[in-house]
XYZ file of C-alpha atoms in Angstrom:
167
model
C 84.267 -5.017 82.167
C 82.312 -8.209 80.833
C 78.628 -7.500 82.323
C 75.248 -9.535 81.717
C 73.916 -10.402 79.692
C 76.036 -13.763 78.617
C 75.227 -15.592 76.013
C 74.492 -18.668 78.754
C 73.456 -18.039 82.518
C 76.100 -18.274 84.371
C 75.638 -21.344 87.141
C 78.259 -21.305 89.535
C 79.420 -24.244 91.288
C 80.479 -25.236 94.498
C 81.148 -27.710 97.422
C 77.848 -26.901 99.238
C 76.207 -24.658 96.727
C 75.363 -24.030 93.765
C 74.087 -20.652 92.200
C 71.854 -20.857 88.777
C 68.876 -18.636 87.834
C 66.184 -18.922 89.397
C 62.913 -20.796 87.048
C 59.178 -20.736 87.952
C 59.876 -23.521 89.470
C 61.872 -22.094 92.586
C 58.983 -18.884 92.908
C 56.566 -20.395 95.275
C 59.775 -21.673 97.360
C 61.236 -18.244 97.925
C 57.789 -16.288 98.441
C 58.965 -15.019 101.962
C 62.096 -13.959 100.647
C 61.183 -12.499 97.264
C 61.454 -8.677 97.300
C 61.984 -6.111 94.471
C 62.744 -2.218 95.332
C 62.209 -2.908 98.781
C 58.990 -4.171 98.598
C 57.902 -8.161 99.297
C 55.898 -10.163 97.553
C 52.930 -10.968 99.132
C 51.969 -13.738 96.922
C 52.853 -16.311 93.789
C 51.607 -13.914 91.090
C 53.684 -11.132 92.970
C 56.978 -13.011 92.966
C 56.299 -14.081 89.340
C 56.021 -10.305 88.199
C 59.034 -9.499 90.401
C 60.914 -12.478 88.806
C 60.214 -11.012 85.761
C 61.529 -7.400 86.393
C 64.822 -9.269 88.013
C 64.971 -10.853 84.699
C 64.602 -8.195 82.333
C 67.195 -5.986 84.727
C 69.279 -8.939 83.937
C 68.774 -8.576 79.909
C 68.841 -4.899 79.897
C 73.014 -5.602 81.906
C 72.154 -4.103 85.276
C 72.337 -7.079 87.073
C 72.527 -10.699 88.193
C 70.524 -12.632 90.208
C 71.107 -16.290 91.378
C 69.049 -18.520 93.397
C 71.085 -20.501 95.945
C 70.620 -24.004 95.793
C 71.745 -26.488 98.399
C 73.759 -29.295 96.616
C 72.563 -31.871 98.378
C 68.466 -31.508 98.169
C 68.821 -29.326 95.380
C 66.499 -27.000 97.010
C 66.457 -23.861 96.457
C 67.671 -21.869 99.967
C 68.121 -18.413 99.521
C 69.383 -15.771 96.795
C 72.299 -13.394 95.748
C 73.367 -11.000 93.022
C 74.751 -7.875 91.901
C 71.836 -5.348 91.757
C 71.575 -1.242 90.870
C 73.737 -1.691 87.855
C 77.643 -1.529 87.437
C 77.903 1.810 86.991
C 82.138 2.715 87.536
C 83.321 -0.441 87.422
C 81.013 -0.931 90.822
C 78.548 -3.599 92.221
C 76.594 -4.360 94.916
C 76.548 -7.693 96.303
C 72.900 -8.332 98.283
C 71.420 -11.828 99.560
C 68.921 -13.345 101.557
C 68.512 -17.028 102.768
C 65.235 -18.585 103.882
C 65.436 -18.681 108.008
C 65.566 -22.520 107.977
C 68.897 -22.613 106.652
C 70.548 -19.742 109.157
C 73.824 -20.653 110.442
C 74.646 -23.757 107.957
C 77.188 -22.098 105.486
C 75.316 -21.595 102.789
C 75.497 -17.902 102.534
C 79.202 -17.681 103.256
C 79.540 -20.631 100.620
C 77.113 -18.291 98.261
C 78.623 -15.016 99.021
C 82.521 -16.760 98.062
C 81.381 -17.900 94.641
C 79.646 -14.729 94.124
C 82.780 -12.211 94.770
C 84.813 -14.389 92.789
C 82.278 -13.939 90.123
C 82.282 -10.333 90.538
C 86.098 -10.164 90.602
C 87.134 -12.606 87.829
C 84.213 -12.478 85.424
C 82.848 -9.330 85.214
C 85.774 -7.629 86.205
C 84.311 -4.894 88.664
C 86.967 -2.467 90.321
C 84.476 -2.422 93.685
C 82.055 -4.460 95.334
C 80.114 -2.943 98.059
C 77.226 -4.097 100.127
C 74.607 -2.298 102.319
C 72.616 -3.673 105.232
C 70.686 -2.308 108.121
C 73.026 -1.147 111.524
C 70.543 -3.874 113.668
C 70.951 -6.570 110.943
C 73.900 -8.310 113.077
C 73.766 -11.258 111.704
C 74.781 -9.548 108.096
C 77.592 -7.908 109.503
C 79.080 -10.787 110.766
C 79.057 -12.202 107.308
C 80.003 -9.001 105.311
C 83.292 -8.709 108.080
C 83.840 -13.211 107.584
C 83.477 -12.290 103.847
C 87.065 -9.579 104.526
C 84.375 -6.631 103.947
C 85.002 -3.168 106.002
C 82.661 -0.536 106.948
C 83.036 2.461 105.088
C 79.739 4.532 105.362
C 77.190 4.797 108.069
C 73.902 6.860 106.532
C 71.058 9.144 108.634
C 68.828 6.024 108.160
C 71.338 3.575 109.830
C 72.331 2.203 107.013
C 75.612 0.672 107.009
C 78.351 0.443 103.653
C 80.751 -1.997 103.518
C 83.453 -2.291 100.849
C 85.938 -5.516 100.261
C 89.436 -5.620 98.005
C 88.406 -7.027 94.838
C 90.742 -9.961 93.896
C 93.643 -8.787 91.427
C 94.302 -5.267 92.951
């Protein structure tokens, strides 16, 4: 496996995205998205300190966070990343997209160079991602994205799983 850190942040290109970590910069941008442990920010110094735990989860190799950046404003429209380490050869792909830019590609677009990233670069055996049984709109993607449901939990959360590329 080749997991963060690299010696550069990876960016990841794109026709309609690009992915690249996310500076101060971007934090004010994504305050209604910004969440760590379940928990959102509620304002800019909250992001900033959340940033900085994303970061550090980044340095210590248990993770990868990229903001999602449209290519043609170069604004920044959402997020994605591996999160809860790579523990087995495993990873689990998350996102979020600011509601303004629902149903305009960009998370499909995200999500592709993302499992390619996850496949290719750092080699995992298994990407998995979790989202809530009501979150419809996640499914959708997950099942466009070739994922499959392979856990339902007492909370209604629901697991998906998709082939990694080379098996």
């Amino acid at each position: 496996m080749n997991i963060p850190p690299y010696q550069t942040f990876p960016i990841l290109k794109g026709d309609k995205v690009c992915l690249r970590q996310i500076e101060f910069s971007d934090l004010l941008d994504i305050l209604k998205i910004s969440f760590y442990d379940a928990i959102q920010a509620s304002n800019l110094e909250e992001v900033q300190a959340m940033q900085e735990k994303i970061n550090q989860d980044y340095r210590n190799g248990t993770s990868i966070h990229w903001g999602i950046f449209d290519n043609r404003s170069n604004k920044i429209v959402g997020t994605c990343g591996y999160y809860r380490g790579f523990l087995n050869g495993a990873g689990e792909l998350g996102c979020v997209l600011l509601p303004q830019y629902y149903g305009k590609g960009f998370m499909t677009a995200a999500m592709e160079l993302a499992l390619d990233f996850g496949s290719i670069t750092i080699k995992l055996k298994r990407i998995y991602a979790i989202t809530s049984a009501n979150n419809e709109k996640a499914i959708q993607l997950l099942q466009r994205l070739n994922f499959y449901l392979i856990a339902e939990s007492e909370n209604d959360d629901l697991e998906f799983e998709c082939k990694v590329k080379g098996d």
